[in-house]
PDB file of C-alpha atoms and ligand atoms in Angstrom:
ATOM      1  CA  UNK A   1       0.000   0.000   0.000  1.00 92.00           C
ATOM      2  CA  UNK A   2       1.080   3.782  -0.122  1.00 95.00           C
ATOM      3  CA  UNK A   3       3.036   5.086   2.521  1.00 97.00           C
ATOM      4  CA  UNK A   4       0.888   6.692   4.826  1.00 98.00           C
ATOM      5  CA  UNK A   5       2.678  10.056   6.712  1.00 98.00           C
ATOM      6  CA  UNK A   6       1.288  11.774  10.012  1.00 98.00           C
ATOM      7  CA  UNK A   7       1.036  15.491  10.548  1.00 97.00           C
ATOM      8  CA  UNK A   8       0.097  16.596  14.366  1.00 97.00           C
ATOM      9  CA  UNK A   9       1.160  19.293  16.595  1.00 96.00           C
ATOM     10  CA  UNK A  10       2.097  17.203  20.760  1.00 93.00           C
ATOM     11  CA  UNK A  11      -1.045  15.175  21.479  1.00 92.00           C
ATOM     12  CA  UNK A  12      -3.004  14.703  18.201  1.00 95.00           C
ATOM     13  CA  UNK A  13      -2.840  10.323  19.225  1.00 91.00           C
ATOM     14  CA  UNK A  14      -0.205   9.886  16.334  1.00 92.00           C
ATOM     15  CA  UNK A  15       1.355   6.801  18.294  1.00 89.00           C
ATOM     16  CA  UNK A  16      -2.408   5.375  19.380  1.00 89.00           C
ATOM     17  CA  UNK A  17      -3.556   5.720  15.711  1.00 95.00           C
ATOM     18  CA  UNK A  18      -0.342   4.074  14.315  1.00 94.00           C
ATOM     19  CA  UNK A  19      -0.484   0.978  16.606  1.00 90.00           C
ATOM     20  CA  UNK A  20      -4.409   0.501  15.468  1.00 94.00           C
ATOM     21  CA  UNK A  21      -3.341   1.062  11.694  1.00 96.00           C
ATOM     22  CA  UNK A  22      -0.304  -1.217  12.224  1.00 95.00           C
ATOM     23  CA  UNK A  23      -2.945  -3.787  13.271  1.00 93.00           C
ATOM     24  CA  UNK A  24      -4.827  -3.263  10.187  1.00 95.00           C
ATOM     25  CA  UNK A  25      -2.246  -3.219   7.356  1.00 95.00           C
ATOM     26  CA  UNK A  26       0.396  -4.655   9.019  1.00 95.00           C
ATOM     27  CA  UNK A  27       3.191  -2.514   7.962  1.00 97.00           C
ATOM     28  CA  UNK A  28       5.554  -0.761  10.470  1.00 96.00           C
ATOM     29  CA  UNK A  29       5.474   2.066  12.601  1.00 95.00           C
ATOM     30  CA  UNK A  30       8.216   4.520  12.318  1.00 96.00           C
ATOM     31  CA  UNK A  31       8.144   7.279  15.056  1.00 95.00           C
ATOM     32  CA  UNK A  32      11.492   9.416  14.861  1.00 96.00           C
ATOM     33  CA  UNK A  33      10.366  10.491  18.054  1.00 93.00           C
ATOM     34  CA  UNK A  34      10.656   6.757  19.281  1.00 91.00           C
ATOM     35  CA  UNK A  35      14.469   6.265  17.088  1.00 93.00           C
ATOM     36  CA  UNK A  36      15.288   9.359  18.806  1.00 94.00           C
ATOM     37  CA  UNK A  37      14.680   7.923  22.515  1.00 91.00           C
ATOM     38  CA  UNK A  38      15.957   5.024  21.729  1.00 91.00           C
ATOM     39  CA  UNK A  39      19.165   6.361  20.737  1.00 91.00           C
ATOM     40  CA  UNK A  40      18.824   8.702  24.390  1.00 92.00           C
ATOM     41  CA  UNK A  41      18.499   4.734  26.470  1.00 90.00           C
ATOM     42  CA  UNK A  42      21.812   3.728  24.986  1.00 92.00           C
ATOM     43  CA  UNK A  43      23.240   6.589  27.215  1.00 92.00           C
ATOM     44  CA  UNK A  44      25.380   7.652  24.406  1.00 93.00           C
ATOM     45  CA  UNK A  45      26.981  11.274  24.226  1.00 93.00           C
ATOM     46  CA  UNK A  46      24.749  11.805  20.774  1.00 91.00           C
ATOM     47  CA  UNK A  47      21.899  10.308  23.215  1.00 93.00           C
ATOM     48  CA  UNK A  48      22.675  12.753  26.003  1.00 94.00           C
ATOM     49  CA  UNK A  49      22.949  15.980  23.384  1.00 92.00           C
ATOM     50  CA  UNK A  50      19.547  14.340  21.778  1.00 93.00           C
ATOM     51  CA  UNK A  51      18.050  14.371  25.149  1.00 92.00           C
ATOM     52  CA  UNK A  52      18.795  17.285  26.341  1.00 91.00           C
ATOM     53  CA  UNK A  53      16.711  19.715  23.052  1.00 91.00           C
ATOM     54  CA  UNK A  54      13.724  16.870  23.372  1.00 90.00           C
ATOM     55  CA  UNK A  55      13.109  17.520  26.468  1.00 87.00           C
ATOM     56  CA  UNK A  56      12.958  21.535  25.790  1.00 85.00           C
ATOM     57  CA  UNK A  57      11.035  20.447  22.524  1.00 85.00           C
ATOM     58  CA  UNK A  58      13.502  21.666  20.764  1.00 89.00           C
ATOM     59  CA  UNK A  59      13.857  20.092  16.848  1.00 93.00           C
ATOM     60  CA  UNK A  60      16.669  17.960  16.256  1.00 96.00           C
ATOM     61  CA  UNK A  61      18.776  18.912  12.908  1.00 95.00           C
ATOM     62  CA  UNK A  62      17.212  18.689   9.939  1.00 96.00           C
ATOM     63  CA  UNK A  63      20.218  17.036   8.077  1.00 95.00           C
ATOM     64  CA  UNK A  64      20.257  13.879  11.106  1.00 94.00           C
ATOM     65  CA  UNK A  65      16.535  13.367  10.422  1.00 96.00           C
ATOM     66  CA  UNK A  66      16.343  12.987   7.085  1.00 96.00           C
ATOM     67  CA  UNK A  67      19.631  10.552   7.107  1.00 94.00           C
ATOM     68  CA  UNK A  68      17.276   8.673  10.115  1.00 94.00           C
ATOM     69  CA  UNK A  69      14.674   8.440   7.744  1.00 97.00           C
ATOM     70  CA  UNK A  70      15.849   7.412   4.628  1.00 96.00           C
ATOM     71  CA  UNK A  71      17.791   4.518   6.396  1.00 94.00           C
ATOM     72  CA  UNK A  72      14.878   3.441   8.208  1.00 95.00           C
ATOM     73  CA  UNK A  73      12.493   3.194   5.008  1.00 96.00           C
ATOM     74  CA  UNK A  74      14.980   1.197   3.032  1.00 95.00           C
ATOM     75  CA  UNK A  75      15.029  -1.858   5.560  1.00 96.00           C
ATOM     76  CA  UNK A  76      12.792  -4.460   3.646  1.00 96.00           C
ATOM     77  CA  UNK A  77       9.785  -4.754   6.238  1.00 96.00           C
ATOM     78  CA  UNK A  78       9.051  -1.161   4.503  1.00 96.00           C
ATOM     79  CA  UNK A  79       9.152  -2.500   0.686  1.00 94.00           C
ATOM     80  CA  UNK A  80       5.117  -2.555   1.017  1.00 94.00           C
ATOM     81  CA  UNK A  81       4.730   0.642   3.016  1.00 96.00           C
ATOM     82  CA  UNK A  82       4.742   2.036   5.938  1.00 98.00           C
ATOM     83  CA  UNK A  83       3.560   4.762   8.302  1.00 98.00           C
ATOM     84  CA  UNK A  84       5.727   8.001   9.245  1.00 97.00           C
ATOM     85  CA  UNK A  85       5.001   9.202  12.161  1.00 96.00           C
ATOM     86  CA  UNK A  86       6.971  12.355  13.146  1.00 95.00           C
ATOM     87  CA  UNK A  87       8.764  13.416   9.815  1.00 97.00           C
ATOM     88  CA  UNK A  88       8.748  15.268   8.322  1.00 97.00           C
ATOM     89  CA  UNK A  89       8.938  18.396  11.111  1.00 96.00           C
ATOM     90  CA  UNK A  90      10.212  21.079   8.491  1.00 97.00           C
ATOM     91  CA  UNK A  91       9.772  22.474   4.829  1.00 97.00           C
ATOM     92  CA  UNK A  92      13.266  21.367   4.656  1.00 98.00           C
ATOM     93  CA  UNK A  93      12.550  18.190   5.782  1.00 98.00           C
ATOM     94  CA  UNK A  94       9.543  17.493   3.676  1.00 98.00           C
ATOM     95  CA  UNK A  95      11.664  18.563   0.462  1.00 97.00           C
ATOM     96  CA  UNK A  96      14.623  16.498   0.817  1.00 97.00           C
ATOM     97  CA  UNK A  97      12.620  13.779   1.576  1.00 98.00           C
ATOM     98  CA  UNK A  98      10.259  14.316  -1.336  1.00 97.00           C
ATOM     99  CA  UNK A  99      13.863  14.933  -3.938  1.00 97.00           C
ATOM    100  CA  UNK A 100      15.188  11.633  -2.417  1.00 97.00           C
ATOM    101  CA  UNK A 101      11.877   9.720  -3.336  1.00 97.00           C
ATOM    102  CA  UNK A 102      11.788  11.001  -6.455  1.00 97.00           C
ATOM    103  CA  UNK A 103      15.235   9.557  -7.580  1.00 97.00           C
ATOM    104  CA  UNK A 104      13.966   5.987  -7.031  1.00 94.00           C
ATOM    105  CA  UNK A 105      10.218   6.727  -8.469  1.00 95.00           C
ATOM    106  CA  UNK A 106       8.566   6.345  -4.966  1.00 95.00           C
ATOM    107  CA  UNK A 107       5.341   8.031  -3.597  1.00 95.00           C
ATOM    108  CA  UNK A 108       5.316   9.938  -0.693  1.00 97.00           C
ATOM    109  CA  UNK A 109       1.980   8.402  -0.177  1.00 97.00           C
ATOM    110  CA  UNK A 110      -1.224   9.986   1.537  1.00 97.00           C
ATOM    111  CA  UNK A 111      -0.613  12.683   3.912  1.00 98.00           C
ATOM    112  CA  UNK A 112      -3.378  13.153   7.119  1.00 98.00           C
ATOM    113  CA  UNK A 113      -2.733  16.222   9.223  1.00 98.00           C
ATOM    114  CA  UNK A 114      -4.444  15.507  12.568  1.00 98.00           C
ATOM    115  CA  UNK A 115      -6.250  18.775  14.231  1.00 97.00           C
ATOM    116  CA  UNK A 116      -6.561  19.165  18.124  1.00 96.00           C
ATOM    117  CA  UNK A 117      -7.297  22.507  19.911  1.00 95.00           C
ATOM    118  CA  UNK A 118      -4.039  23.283  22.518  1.00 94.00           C
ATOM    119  CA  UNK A 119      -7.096  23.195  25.644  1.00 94.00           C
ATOM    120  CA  UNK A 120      -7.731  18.849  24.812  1.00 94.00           C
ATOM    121  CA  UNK A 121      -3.591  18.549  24.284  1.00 94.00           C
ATOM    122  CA  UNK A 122      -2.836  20.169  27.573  1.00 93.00           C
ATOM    123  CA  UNK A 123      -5.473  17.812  29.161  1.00 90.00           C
ATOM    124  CA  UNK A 124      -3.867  14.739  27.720  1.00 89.00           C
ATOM    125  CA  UNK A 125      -0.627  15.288  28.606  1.00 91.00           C
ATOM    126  CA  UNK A 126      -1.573  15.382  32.493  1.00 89.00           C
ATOM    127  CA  UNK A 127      -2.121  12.183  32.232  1.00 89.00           C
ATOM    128  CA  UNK A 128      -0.127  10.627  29.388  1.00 91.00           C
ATOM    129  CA  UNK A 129       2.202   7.555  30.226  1.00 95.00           C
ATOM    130  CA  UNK A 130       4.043   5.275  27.671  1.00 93.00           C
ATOM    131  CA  UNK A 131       6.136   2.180  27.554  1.00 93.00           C
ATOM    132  CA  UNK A 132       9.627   2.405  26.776  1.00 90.00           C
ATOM    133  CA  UNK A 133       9.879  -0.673  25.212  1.00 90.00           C
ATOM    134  CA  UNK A 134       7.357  -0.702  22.158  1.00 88.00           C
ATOM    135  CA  UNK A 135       6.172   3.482  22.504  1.00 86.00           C
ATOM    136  CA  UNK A 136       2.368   2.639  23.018  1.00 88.00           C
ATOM    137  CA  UNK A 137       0.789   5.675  24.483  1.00 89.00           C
ATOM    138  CA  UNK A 138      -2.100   5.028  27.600  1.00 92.00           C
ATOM    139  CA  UNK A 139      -3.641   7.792  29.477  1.00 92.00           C
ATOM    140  CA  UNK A 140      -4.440   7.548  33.238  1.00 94.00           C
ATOM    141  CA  UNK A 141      -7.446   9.481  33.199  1.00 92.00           C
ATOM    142  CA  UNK A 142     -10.159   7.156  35.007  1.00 91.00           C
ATOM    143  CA  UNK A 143     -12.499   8.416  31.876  1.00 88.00           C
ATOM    144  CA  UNK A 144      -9.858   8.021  29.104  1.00 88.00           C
ATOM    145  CA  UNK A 145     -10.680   5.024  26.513  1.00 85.00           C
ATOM    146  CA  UNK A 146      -7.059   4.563  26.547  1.00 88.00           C
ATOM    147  CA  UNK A 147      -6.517   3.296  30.090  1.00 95.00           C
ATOM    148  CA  UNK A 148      -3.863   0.612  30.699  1.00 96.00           C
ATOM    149  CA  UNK A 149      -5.897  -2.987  31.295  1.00 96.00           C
ATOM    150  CA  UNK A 150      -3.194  -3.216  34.658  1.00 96.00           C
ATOM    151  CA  UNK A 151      -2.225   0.499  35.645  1.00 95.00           C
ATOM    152  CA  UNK A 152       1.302   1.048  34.961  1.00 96.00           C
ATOM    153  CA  UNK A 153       1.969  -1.957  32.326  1.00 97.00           C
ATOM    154  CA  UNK A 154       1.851  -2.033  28.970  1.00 96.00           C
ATOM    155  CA  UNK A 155      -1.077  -4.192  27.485  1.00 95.00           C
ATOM    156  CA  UNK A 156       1.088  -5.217  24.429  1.00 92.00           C
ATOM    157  CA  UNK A 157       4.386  -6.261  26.225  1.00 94.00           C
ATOM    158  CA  UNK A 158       4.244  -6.048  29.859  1.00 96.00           C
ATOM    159  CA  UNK A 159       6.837  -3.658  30.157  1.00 96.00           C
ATOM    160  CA  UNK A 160       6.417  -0.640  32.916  1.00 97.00           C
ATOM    161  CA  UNK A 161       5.083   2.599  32.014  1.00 97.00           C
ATOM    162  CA  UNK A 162       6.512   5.635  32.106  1.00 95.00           C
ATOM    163  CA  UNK A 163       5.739   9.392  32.106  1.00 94.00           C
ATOM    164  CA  UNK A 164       7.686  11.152  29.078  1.00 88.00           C
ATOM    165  CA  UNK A 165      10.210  13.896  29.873  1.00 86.00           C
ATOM    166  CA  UNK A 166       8.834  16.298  27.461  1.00 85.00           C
ATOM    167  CA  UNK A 167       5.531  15.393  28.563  1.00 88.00           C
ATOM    168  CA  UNK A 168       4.724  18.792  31.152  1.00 91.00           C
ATOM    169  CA  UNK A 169       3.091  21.967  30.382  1.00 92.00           C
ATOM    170  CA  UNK A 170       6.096  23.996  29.157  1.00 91.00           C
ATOM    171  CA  UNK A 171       6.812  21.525  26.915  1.00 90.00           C
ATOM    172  CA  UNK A 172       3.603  21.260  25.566  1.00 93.00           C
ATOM    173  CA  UNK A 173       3.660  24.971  25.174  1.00 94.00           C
ATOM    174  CA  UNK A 174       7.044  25.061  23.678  1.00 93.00           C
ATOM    175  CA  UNK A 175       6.261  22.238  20.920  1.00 93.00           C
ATOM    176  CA  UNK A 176       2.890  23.796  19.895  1.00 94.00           C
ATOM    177  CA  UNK A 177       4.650  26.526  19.327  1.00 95.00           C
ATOM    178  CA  UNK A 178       7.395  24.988  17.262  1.00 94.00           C
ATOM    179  CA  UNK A 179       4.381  22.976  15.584  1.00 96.00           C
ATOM    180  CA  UNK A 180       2.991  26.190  14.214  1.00 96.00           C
ATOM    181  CA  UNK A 181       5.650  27.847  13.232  1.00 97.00           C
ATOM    182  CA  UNK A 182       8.103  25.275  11.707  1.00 96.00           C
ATOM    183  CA  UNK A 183       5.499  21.993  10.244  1.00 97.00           C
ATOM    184  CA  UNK A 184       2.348  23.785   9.515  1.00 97.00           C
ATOM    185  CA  UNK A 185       3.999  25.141   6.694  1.00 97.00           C
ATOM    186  CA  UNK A 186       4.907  21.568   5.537  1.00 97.00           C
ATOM    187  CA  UNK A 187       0.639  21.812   4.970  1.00 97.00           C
ATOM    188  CA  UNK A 188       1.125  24.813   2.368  1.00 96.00           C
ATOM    189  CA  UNK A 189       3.946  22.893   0.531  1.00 96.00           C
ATOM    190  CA  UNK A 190       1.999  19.726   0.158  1.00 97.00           C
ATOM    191  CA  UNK A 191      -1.528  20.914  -0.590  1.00 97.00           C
ATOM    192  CA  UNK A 192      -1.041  21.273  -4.005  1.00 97.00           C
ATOM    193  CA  UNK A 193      -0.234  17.901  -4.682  1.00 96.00           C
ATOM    194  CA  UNK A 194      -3.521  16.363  -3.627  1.00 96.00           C
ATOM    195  CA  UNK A 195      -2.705  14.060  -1.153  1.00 97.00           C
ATOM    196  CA  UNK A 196      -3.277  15.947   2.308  1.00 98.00           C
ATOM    197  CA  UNK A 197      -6.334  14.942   3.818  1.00 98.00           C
ATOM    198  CA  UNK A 198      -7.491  16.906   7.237  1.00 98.00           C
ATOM    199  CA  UNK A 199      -9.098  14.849  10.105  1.00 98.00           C
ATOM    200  CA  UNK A 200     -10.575  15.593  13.657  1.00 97.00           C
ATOM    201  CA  UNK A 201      -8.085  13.972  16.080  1.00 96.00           C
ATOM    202  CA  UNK A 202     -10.139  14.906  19.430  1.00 92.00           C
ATOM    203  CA  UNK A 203     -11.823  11.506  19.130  1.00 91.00           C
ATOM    204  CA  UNK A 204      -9.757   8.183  18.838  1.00 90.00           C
ATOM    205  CA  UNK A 205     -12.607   6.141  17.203  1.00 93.00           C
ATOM    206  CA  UNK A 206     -13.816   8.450  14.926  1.00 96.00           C
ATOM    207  CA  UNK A 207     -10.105   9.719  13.579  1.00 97.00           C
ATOM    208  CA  UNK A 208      -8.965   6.161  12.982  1.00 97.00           C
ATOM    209  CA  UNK A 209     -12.809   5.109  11.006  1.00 97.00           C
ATOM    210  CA  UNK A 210     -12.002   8.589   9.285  1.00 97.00           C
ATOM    211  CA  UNK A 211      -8.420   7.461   8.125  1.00 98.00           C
ATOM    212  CA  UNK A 212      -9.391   4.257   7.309  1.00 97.00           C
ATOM    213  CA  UNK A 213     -12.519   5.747   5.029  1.00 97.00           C
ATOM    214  CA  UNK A 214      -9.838   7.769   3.836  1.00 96.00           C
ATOM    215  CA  UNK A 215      -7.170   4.860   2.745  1.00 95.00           C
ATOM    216  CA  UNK A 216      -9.978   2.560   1.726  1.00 93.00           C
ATOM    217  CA  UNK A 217     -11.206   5.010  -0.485  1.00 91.00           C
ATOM    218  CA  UNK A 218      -8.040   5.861  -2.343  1.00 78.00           C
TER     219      UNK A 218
HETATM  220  P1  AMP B   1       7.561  12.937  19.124  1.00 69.38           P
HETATM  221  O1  AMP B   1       7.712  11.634  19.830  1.00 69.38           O
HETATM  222  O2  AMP B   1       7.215  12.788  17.667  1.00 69.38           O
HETATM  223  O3  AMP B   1       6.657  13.892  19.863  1.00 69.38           O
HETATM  224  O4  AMP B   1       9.033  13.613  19.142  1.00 69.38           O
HETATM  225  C1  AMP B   1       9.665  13.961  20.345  1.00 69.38           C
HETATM  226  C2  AMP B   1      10.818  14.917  20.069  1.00 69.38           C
HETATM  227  O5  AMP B   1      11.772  14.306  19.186  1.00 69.38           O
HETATM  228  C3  AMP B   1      10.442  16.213  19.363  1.00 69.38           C
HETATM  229  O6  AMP B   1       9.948  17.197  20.269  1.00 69.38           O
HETATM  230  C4  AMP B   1      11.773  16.616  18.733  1.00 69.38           C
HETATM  231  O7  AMP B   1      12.667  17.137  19.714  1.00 69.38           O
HETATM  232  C5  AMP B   1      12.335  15.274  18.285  1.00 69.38           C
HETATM  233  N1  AMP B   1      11.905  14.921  16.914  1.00 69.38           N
HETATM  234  C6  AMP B   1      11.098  13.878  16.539  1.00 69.38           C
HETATM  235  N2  AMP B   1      10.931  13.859  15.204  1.00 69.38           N
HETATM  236  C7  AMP B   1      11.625  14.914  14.711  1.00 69.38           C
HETATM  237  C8  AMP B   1      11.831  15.447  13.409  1.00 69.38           C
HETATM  238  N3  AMP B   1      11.263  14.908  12.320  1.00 69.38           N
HETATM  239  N4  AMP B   1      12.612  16.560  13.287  1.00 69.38           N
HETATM  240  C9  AMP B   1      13.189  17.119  14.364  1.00 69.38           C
HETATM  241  N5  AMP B   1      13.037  16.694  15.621  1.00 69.38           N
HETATM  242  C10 AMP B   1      12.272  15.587  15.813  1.00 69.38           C
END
């Protein structure tokens, strides 16, 4: 199938809509965000420096992320697609990625730019823990539909969960912020080509049947 590329400012459900279309398609998930923290557990000095800007939500260097990405999409569980979760973050990033596909007569795919108001974000985060291991996402709001089965362990592997370091207020602010002002213009770039579809992401039912209508449809 066509690669399928997500667009979301902190809090959209990127990672909780991945793992449900993983399910479906059964091609992988690649967060940057998750290569990134990987990279920070191996306690390396790139991992530190890495650390250190995520946790201010700072964006990590265009030229590193496009490198990540490229390597990561030519590993043969991607031959039949796959989703992008997290890339591109810049105009930059979207156009080097878009010249590099282009050489080898590949699609960028379909393009879904997931809308949340800052007010439902900042609510999420409160209560937002992951796993370390695998990156699924679980809220610990007793009302959320995305509660842990056990509090604190990860449904899919059993691993413990843990509350992000970029996940506070501040940060929030900070990568809103950075989402407006550095990927929304990815939107304006991309338009044009007919392949950006807009979906309501305050709902995690109704943006995944959306998608789905979406892909199916295409
Ligand atoms: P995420 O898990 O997608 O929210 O990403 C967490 C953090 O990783 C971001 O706030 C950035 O610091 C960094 N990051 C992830 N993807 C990118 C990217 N494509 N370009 C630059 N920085 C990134």
């Amino acid at each position: 199938m066509k690669p399928i590329i997500l667009i979301a400012p902190p809090q959209a459900g990127k990672g909780t809509l991945s793992k449900s279309l993983v399910a479906k398609y059964n091609i992988p998930h690649i967060s940057t965000g998750d290569l990134l923290r990987e990279e920070v557990a191996s306690g390396s000095d790139w991992g530190k420096e890495l650390d250190e800007k995520m946790k201010n939500g700072v964006l990590i260097d265009d030229d590193t992320m496009i490198k990540l990405v490229l390597n990561r999409i030519s590993k043969d569980d991607a031959a039949n697609g796959y989703i992008l979760d997290g890339f591109p973050r810049t105009v930059n990033q979207i156009k080097a990625f878009k010249e590099a596909l282009d050489k080898e007569n590949k699609e960028l795919g379909n393009v879904f730019i997931l809308e949340i108001p800052f007010e439902l974000a900042l609510e999420r985060v409160s209560g937002r823990v992951v796993c370390p291991k695998c990156g699924a996402s679980y809220s610990t709001h007793s009302d959320s539909k995305v509660r842990a089965k056990v509090d604190g362990i990860c449904d899919l592997c059993g691993e413990a969960l843990v509350v992000r370091s970029d996940d506070n207020e501040e940060s929030l602010r900070k990568r809103f912020d950075v989402y407006k002002e550095q990927t929304e213009p990815i939107i304006e770039y991309l338009e044009p080509m007919g392949i950006v579809f807009h979906v309501d992401s305050s709902e995690k039912d109704s943006t995944l049947a959306e998608v789905t209508r979406i892909l199916e449809s295409n």
